Amino acid sequence: MLFYKNTGIVIAAGGSSQRFGGGNKLLCELNGMPVFLHCIHTLGTLVPADNIVLAVHEKFQKEFQRQIERSMPGLLLRMVPGGNTRTESVFRALEALPGNLEFAAIHDAARPLVTTDLFRRCHEACCEHGAAVAAHRINDTVKMEDGDGKLATPPVERDRLWGIETPQIFRLSDLKTALRKALDDGKSFTDDAAALEFYSGLRPVPVENAEPNIKITRVDDLRIAAAFL
């Protein structure tokens, strides 16, 4: 297995879980341990311990730490308080990484099925193109809604559509510069690649992922993820 000494990993775990229907979805048990620890269990083997940072809402930090000690005793994981937006949370985590790193990977804690192979392919694509995101092709026909609440025609060309996932990997200096400008401008992005493109013009390449990489959003997603695991 490859080991990426020049890469930091930010685990974004500061979401509100509003669509989940109650409680913090990342603390729900999934096949014996909390949702958020699955990706750490997988990706934490790829970088030095100091190169991984977890961004968590301040009010949940003690519970996250308790769960880490219960499920992965001995794991020393750096944790920073999440901000009011994803952009602020990720930037805080990037600031906590060692300053000598070349690359930064951002991964949603709500995606427990990530694999080391997907990370490797994203990292290779970032080295070649400057930025890369895990993504899947859209198989459904996609249409826009018009002003009257009806579906417009013609449909969007699905051959060029991608569903964006994480991990997303960037050159660390590029991403920090983009997110700092976004914060200075009062802008927030739900996707870190979008912030990079907005401020630098650098467009990441998609790394096709045909394997399940579900994002836990609703309660039913836990059952789906458990079946895949």
PDB file of C-alpha atoms in Angstrom:
ATOM      1  CA  MET A   1       0.000   0.000   0.000  1.00  0.00           C
ATOM      2  CA  LEU A   2       1.265   3.483  -0.853  1.00  0.00           C
ATOM      3  CA  PHE A   3       2.053   5.937   1.948  1.00  0.00           C
ATOM      4  CA  TYR A   4       1.606   9.648   1.237  1.00  0.00           C
ATOM      5  CA  LYS A   5       3.949  11.610   3.493  1.00  0.00           C
ATOM      6  CA  ASN A   6       3.418  14.793   1.459  1.00  0.00           C
ATOM      7  CA  THR A   7      -0.385  14.747   1.768  1.00  0.00           C
ATOM      8  CA  GLY A   8      -2.808  15.878   4.439  1.00  0.00           C
ATOM      9  CA  ILE A   9      -6.346  14.571   4.837  1.00  0.00           C
ATOM     10  CA  VAL A  10      -9.209  16.691   6.134  1.00  0.00           C
ATOM     11  CA  ILE A  11     -12.275  14.792   7.309  1.00  0.00           C
ATOM     12  CA  ALA A  12     -15.245  17.170   7.106  1.00  0.00           C
ATOM     13  CA  ALA A  13     -17.621  16.251   9.931  1.00  0.00           C
ATOM     14  CA  GLY A  14     -19.206  19.578  10.812  1.00  0.00           C
ATOM     15  CA  GLY A  15     -22.535  19.199   9.020  1.00  0.00           C
ATOM     16  CA  SER A  16     -25.916  19.864  10.613  1.00  0.00           C
ATOM     17  CA  SER A  17     -27.607  16.518   9.710  1.00  0.00           C
ATOM     18  CA  GLN A  18     -30.814  18.491   9.037  1.00  0.00           C
ATOM     19  CA  ARG A  19     -32.103  16.009   6.449  1.00  0.00           C
ATOM     20  CA  PHE A  20     -31.335  13.010   8.634  1.00  0.00           C
ATOM     21  CA  GLY A  21     -34.375  13.422  10.824  1.00  0.00           C
ATOM     22  CA  GLY A  22     -32.830  13.735  14.283  1.00  0.00           C
ATOM     23  CA  GLY A  23     -29.462  13.389  15.968  1.00  0.00           C
ATOM     24  CA  ASN A  24     -26.007  13.539  14.431  1.00  0.00           C
ATOM     25  CA  LYS A  25     -25.872  10.996  11.605  1.00  0.00           C
ATOM     26  CA  LEU A  26     -22.096  10.671  11.922  1.00  0.00           C
ATOM     27  CA  LEU A  27     -22.467   9.231  15.421  1.00  0.00           C
ATOM     28  CA  CYS A  28     -24.929   6.537  14.357  1.00  0.00           C
ATOM     29  CA  GLU A  29     -23.600   3.014  14.530  1.00  0.00           C
ATOM     30  CA  LEU A  30     -22.782   1.341  11.249  1.00  0.00           C
ATOM     31  CA  ASN A  31     -21.565  -2.245  11.409  1.00  0.00           C
ATOM     32  CA  GLY A  32     -20.120  -1.882  14.871  1.00  0.00           C
ATOM     33  CA  MET A  33     -18.691   1.634  14.874  1.00  0.00           C
ATOM     34  CA  PRO A  34     -19.852   5.209  14.255  1.00  0.00           C
ATOM     35  CA  VAL A  35     -20.285   6.369  10.670  1.00  0.00           C
ATOM     36  CA  PHE A  36     -17.482   8.947  10.868  1.00  0.00           C
ATOM     37  CA  LEU A  37     -14.843   6.423  11.898  1.00  0.00           C
ATOM     38  CA  HIS A  38     -15.195   4.201   8.834  1.00  0.00           C
ATOM     39  CA  CYS A  39     -13.417   6.608   6.493  1.00  0.00           C
ATOM     40  CA  ILE A  40     -10.775   7.344   9.133  1.00  0.00           C
ATOM     41  CA  HIS A  41     -10.192   3.615   9.545  1.00  0.00           C
ATOM     42  CA  THR A  42      -9.588   3.384   5.777  1.00  0.00           C
ATOM     43  CA  LEU A  43      -7.786   6.618   4.926  1.00  0.00           C
ATOM     44  CA  GLY A  44      -5.847   6.959   8.173  1.00  0.00           C
ATOM     45  CA  THR A  45      -3.530   4.183   7.041  1.00  0.00           C
ATOM     46  CA  LEU A  46      -2.327   6.250   4.084  1.00  0.00           C
ATOM     47  CA  VAL A  47      -0.718   9.255   5.796  1.00  0.00           C
ATOM     48  CA  PRO A  48       1.250   9.977   8.985  1.00  0.00           C
ATOM     49  CA  ALA A  49      -0.947  10.518  12.048  1.00  0.00           C
ATOM     50  CA  ASP A  50      -0.133  14.242  12.149  1.00  0.00           C
ATOM     51  CA  ASN A  51      -1.391  14.624   8.575  1.00  0.00           C
ATOM     52  CA  ILE A  52      -5.048  13.947   9.295  1.00  0.00           C
ATOM     53  CA  VAL A  53      -7.457  16.470  10.842  1.00  0.00           C
ATOM     54  CA  LEU A  54     -11.111  16.073  11.766  1.00  0.00           C
ATOM     55  CA  ALA A  55     -13.344  19.165  11.613  1.00  0.00           C
ATOM     56  CA  VAL A  56     -16.274  18.726  14.026  1.00  0.00           C
ATOM     57  CA  HIS A  57     -18.935  21.065  15.367  1.00  0.00           C
ATOM     58  CA  GLU A  58     -17.744  22.254  18.766  1.00  0.00           C
ATOM     59  CA  LYS A  59     -20.750  20.898  20.676  1.00  0.00           C
ATOM     60  CA  PHE A  60     -20.057  17.358  19.411  1.00  0.00           C
ATOM     61  CA  GLN A  61     -16.302  17.235  19.957  1.00  0.00           C
ATOM     62  CA  LYS A  62     -16.410  15.458  23.334  1.00  0.00           C
ATOM     63  CA  GLU A  63     -18.752  12.772  22.002  1.00  0.00           C
ATOM     64  CA  PHE A  64     -16.627  12.260  18.888  1.00  0.00           C
ATOM     65  CA  GLN A  65     -13.561  11.868  21.099  1.00  0.00           C
ATOM     66  CA  ARG A  66     -15.396   9.394  23.321  1.00  0.00           C
ATOM     67  CA  GLN A  67     -16.366   7.321  20.304  1.00  0.00           C
ATOM     68  CA  ILE A  68     -12.790   7.349  19.006  1.00  0.00           C
ATOM     69  CA  GLU A  69     -11.511   6.066  22.350  1.00  0.00           C
ATOM     70  CA  ARG A  70     -14.194   3.376  22.404  1.00  0.00           C
ATOM     71  CA  SER A  71     -13.839   2.095  18.841  1.00  0.00           C
ATOM     72  CA  MET A  72     -10.217   2.902  17.979  1.00  0.00           C
ATOM     73  CA  PRO A  73      -8.320   3.143  21.293  1.00  0.00           C
ATOM     74  CA  GLY A  74      -4.878   4.635  20.974  1.00  0.00           C
ATOM     75  CA  LEU A  75      -5.759   6.708  17.907  1.00  0.00           C
ATOM     76  CA  LEU A  76      -4.434  10.240  18.393  1.00  0.00           C
ATOM     77  CA  LEU A  77      -6.529  12.289  16.036  1.00  0.00           C
ATOM     78  CA  ARG A  78      -6.256  16.046  15.710  1.00  0.00           C
ATOM     79  CA  MET A  79      -9.640  17.739  15.922  1.00  0.00           C
ATOM     80  CA  VAL A  80     -10.625  21.346  15.147  1.00  0.00           C
ATOM     81  CA  PRO A  81     -13.972  23.066  15.746  1.00  0.00           C
ATOM     82  CA  GLY A  82     -16.023  23.412  12.599  1.00  0.00           C
ATOM     83  CA  GLY A  83     -17.119  26.827  11.435  1.00  0.00           C
ATOM     84  CA  ASN A  84     -20.507  28.176  10.426  1.00  0.00           C
ATOM     85  CA  THR A  85     -20.023  26.937   6.866  1.00  0.00           C
ATOM     86  CA  ARG A  86     -18.223  24.082   5.157  1.00  0.00           C
ATOM     87  CA  THR A  87     -15.756  26.540   3.659  1.00  0.00           C
ATOM     88  CA  GLU A  88     -14.818  27.845   7.108  1.00  0.00           C
ATOM     89  CA  SER A  89     -14.593  24.338   8.588  1.00  0.00           C
ATOM     90  CA  VAL A  90     -12.317  23.025   5.858  1.00  0.00           C
ATOM     91  CA  PHE A  91     -10.104  26.112   6.009  1.00  0.00           C
ATOM     92  CA  ARG A  92      -9.664  25.722   9.773  1.00  0.00           C
ATOM     93  CA  ALA A  93      -8.650  22.104   9.262  1.00  0.00           C
ATOM     94  CA  LEU A  94      -6.192  23.024   6.513  1.00  0.00           C
ATOM     95  CA  GLU A  95      -4.601  25.567   8.856  1.00  0.00           C
ATOM     96  CA  ALA A  96      -4.068  22.775  11.400  1.00  0.00           C
ATOM     97  CA  LEU A  97      -2.151  20.585   8.960  1.00  0.00           C
ATOM     98  CA  PRO A  98       1.677  20.608   8.917  1.00  0.00           C
ATOM     99  CA  GLY A  99       2.890  23.491   6.793  1.00  0.00           C
ATOM    100  CA  ASN A 100       5.299  21.492   4.643  1.00  0.00           C
ATOM    101  CA  LEU A 101       2.711  19.385   2.816  1.00  0.00           C
ATOM    102  CA  GLU A 102       2.159  19.548  -0.931  1.00  0.00           C
ATOM    103  CA  PHE A 103      -1.324  18.066  -1.270  1.00  0.00           C
ATOM    104  CA  ALA A 104      -4.571  18.129   0.701  1.00  0.00           C
ATOM    105  CA  ALA A 105      -7.412  15.639   0.388  1.00  0.00           C
ATOM    106  CA  ILE A 106     -10.898  16.554   1.582  1.00  0.00           C
ATOM    107  CA  HIS A 107     -13.304  13.762   2.432  1.00  0.00           C
ATOM    108  CA  ASP A 108     -16.833  13.819   3.824  1.00  0.00           C
ATOM    109  CA  ALA A 109     -17.125  11.854   7.054  1.00  0.00           C
ATOM    110  CA  ALA A 110     -20.597  10.861   5.844  1.00  0.00           C
ATOM    111  CA  ARG A 111     -19.073   8.705   3.076  1.00  0.00           C
ATOM    112  CA  PRO A 112     -18.040   5.543   4.940  1.00  0.00           C
ATOM    113  CA  LEU A 113     -17.432   3.355   1.872  1.00  0.00           C
ATOM    114  CA  VAL A 114     -14.387   5.159   0.484  1.00  0.00           C
ATOM    115  CA  THR A 115     -11.548   2.870  -0.606  1.00  0.00           C
ATOM    116  CA  THR A 116      -7.791   3.249  -0.679  1.00  0.00           C
ATOM    117  CA  ASP A 117      -7.864   2.511  -4.415  1.00  0.00           C
ATOM    118  CA  LEU A 118     -10.171   5.466  -5.078  1.00  0.00           C
ATOM    119  CA  PHE A 119      -7.877   7.693  -3.009  1.00  0.00           C
ATOM    120  CA  ARG A 120      -4.848   6.472  -4.965  1.00  0.00           C
ATOM    121  CA  ARG A 121      -6.456   7.210  -8.336  1.00  0.00           C
ATOM    122  CA  CYS A 122      -7.564  10.671  -7.216  1.00  0.00           C
ATOM    123  CA  HIS A 123      -4.075  11.416  -5.929  1.00  0.00           C
ATOM    124  CA  GLU A 124      -2.462  10.329  -9.181  1.00  0.00           C
ATOM    125  CA  ALA A 125      -4.886  12.512 -11.162  1.00  0.00           C
ATOM    126  CA  CYS A 126      -4.163  15.496  -8.910  1.00  0.00           C
ATOM    127  CA  CYS A 127      -0.420  15.071  -9.410  1.00  0.00           C
ATOM    128  CA  GLU A 128      -0.981  15.167 -13.160  1.00  0.00           C
ATOM    129  CA  HIS A 129      -3.686  17.842 -13.470  1.00  0.00           C
ATOM    130  CA  GLY A 130      -3.452  19.934 -10.292  1.00  0.00           C
ATOM    131  CA  ALA A 131      -6.831  18.952  -8.837  1.00  0.00           C
ATOM    132  CA  ALA A 132      -9.043  15.872  -8.947  1.00  0.00           C
ATOM    133  CA  VAL A 133     -12.409  14.778  -7.570  1.00  0.00           C
ATOM    134  CA  ALA A 134     -14.041  11.388  -7.221  1.00  0.00           C
ATOM    135  CA  ALA A 135     -17.217  11.306  -9.311  1.00  0.00           C
ATOM    136  CA  HIS A 136     -19.747   8.983 -10.903  1.00  0.00           C
ATOM    137  CA  ARG A 137     -21.503   9.279 -14.214  1.00  0.00           C
ATOM    138  CA  ILE A 138     -25.191  10.221 -14.189  1.00  0.00           C
ATOM    139  CA  ASN A 139     -27.270   7.452 -15.752  1.00  0.00           C
ATOM    140  CA  ASP A 140     -30.712   9.019 -15.334  1.00  0.00           C
ATOM    141  CA  THR A 141     -32.236  11.480 -17.755  1.00  0.00           C
ATOM    142  CA  VAL A 142     -31.890  14.916 -16.136  1.00  0.00           C
ATOM    143  CA  LYS A 143     -34.238  17.862 -16.710  1.00  0.00           C
ATOM    144  CA  MET A 144     -34.517  21.365 -15.317  1.00  0.00           C
ATOM    145  CA  GLU A 145     -37.686  22.718 -13.760  1.00  0.00           C
ATOM    146  CA  ASP A 146     -39.123  25.823 -15.389  1.00  0.00           C
ATOM    147  CA  GLY A 147     -40.642  28.822 -13.622  1.00  0.00           C
ATOM    148  CA  ASP A 148     -44.070  27.182 -13.521  1.00  0.00           C
ATOM    149  CA  GLY A 149     -42.899  24.094 -11.687  1.00  0.00           C
ATOM    150  CA  LYS A 150     -42.965  21.909 -14.792  1.00  0.00           C
ATOM    151  CA  LEU A 151     -40.148  19.996 -16.439  1.00  0.00           C
ATOM    152  CA  ALA A 152     -38.462  21.838 -19.257  1.00  0.00           C
ATOM    153  CA  THR A 153     -37.352  20.236 -22.503  1.00  0.00           C
ATOM    154  CA  PRO A 154     -34.974  19.212 -23.901  1.00  0.00           C
ATOM    155  CA  PRO A 155     -33.219  17.204 -21.163  1.00  0.00           C
ATOM    156  CA  VAL A 156     -29.660  18.011 -20.139  1.00  0.00           C
ATOM    157  CA  GLU A 157     -27.069  15.917 -21.995  1.00  0.00           C
ATOM    158  CA  ARG A 158     -26.316  13.218 -19.450  1.00  0.00           C
ATOM    159  CA  ASP A 159     -23.183  12.012 -21.257  1.00  0.00           C
ATOM    160  CA  ARG A 160     -21.357  15.021 -19.852  1.00  0.00           C
ATOM    161  CA  LEU A 161     -22.885  14.970 -16.353  1.00  0.00           C
ATOM    162  CA  TRP A 162     -21.074  13.800 -13.242  1.00  0.00           C
ATOM    163  CA  GLY A 163     -22.227  13.305  -9.675  1.00  0.00           C
ATOM    164  CA  ILE A 164     -19.487  14.731  -7.465  1.00  0.00           C
ATOM    165  CA  GLU A 165     -18.169  12.763  -4.506  1.00  0.00           C
ATOM    166  CA  THR A 166     -15.200  12.848  -2.190  1.00  0.00           C
ATOM    167  CA  PRO A 167     -12.284  12.473  -1.786  1.00  0.00           C
ATOM    168  CA  GLN A 168     -11.276  15.642  -3.574  1.00  0.00           C
ATOM    169  CA  ILE A 169      -7.536  16.251  -3.759  1.00  0.00           C
ATOM    170  CA  PHE A 170      -5.754  19.546  -4.434  1.00  0.00           C
ATOM    171  CA  ARG A 171      -2.415  21.202  -4.116  1.00  0.00           C
ATOM    172  CA  LEU A 172      -2.569  22.503  -0.563  1.00  0.00           C
ATOM    173  CA  SER A 173      -1.428  26.049  -1.333  1.00  0.00           C
ATOM    174  CA  ASP A 174      -3.995  26.401  -4.141  1.00  0.00           C
ATOM    175  CA  LEU A 175      -6.904  25.305  -1.961  1.00  0.00           C
ATOM    176  CA  LYS A 176      -5.910  27.404   1.053  1.00  0.00           C
ATOM    177  CA  THR A 177      -5.613  30.502  -1.127  1.00  0.00           C
ATOM    178  CA  ALA A 178      -9.046  29.910  -2.677  1.00  0.00           C
ATOM    179  CA  LEU A 179     -10.788  29.267   0.643  1.00  0.00           C
ATOM    180  CA  ARG A 180      -9.118  32.268   2.281  1.00  0.00           C
ATOM    181  CA  LYS A 181     -10.428  34.495  -0.505  1.00  0.00           C
ATOM    182  CA  ALA A 182     -13.890  32.968  -0.161  1.00  0.00           C
ATOM    183  CA  LEU A 183     -13.942  33.730   3.560  1.00  0.00           C
ATOM    184  CA  ASP A 184     -12.710  37.271   2.955  1.00  0.00           C
ATOM    185  CA  ASP A 185     -15.536  37.744   0.444  1.00  0.00           C
ATOM    186  CA  GLY A 186     -18.156  36.165   2.682  1.00  0.00           C
ATOM    187  CA  LYS A 187     -18.804  33.376   0.203  1.00  0.00           C
ATOM    188  CA  SER A 188     -19.484  29.746   1.053  1.00  0.00           C
ATOM    189  CA  PHE A 189     -19.253  26.717  -1.197  1.00  0.00           C
ATOM    190  CA  THR A 190     -20.773  23.291  -0.570  1.00  0.00           C
ATOM    191  CA  ASP A 191     -18.033  21.829  -2.737  1.00  0.00           C
ATOM    192  CA  ASP A 192     -14.348  22.644  -2.270  1.00  0.00           C
ATOM    193  CA  ALA A 193     -13.579  22.113  -5.948  1.00  0.00           C
ATOM    194  CA  ALA A 194     -16.097  24.836  -6.804  1.00  0.00           C
ATOM    195  CA  ALA A 195     -14.263  27.297  -4.569  1.00  0.00           C
ATOM    196  CA  LEU A 196     -10.972  26.473  -6.250  1.00  0.00           C
ATOM    197  CA  GLU A 197     -12.423  26.949  -9.716  1.00  0.00           C
ATOM    198  CA  PHE A 198     -14.184  30.200  -8.757  1.00  0.00           C
ATOM    199  CA  TYR A 199     -11.029  31.871  -7.465  1.00  0.00           C
ATOM    200  CA  SER A 200      -8.264  30.313  -9.536  1.00  0.00           C
ATOM    201  CA  GLY A 201      -9.928  29.086 -12.724  1.00  0.00           C
ATOM    202  CA  LEU A 202      -8.392  25.659 -12.113  1.00  0.00           C
ATOM    203  CA  ARG A 203     -10.925  22.990 -12.986  1.00  0.00           C
ATOM    204  CA  PRO A 204     -10.403  19.570 -11.402  1.00  0.00           C
ATOM    205  CA  VAL A 205     -10.592  16.395 -13.434  1.00  0.00           C
ATOM    206  CA  PRO A 206     -13.220  13.794 -12.516  1.00  0.00           C
ATOM    207  CA  VAL A 207     -11.943  10.406 -11.406  1.00  0.00           C
ATOM    208  CA  GLU A 208     -14.643   7.919 -12.316  1.00  0.00           C
ATOM    209  CA  ASN A 209     -15.816   5.772  -9.436  1.00  0.00           C
ATOM    210  CA  ALA A 210     -18.060   2.863 -10.304  1.00  0.00           C
ATOM    211  CA  GLU A 211     -18.031   1.480  -6.746  1.00  0.00           C
ATOM    212  CA  PRO A 212     -20.586   2.428  -4.069  1.00  0.00           C
ATOM    213  CA  ASN A 213     -19.555   5.598  -2.231  1.00  0.00           C
ATOM    214  CA  ILE A 214     -22.881   6.542  -0.715  1.00  0.00           C
ATOM    215  CA  LYS A 215     -23.226   9.668   1.393  1.00  0.00           C
ATOM    216  CA  ILE A 216     -25.267   9.098   4.538  1.00  0.00           C
ATOM    217  CA  THR A 217     -28.030  11.677   4.302  1.00  0.00           C
ATOM    218  CA  ARG A 218     -31.179   9.921   5.512  1.00  0.00           C
ATOM    219  CA  VAL A 219     -31.816   7.031   7.884  1.00  0.00           C
ATOM    220  CA  ASP A 220     -32.394   4.570   5.035  1.00  0.00           C
ATOM    221  CA  ASP A 221     -28.875   5.262   3.783  1.00  0.00           C
ATOM    222  CA  LEU A 222     -27.502   3.506   6.873  1.00  0.00           C
ATOM    223  CA  ARG A 223     -29.167   0.261   5.823  1.00  0.00           C
ATOM    224  CA  ILE A 224     -27.849   0.621   2.283  1.00  0.00           C
ATOM    225  CA  ALA A 225     -24.295   1.295   3.475  1.00  0.00           C
ATOM    226  CA  ALA A 226     -24.461  -1.624   5.902  1.00  0.00           C
ATOM    227  CA  ALA A 227     -25.467  -3.936   3.061  1.00  0.00           C
ATOM    228  CA  PHE A 228     -22.478  -2.834   0.974  1.00  0.00           C
ATOM    229  CA  LEU A 229     -20.085  -3.179   3.902  1.00  0.00           C
TER     230      LEU A 229
END
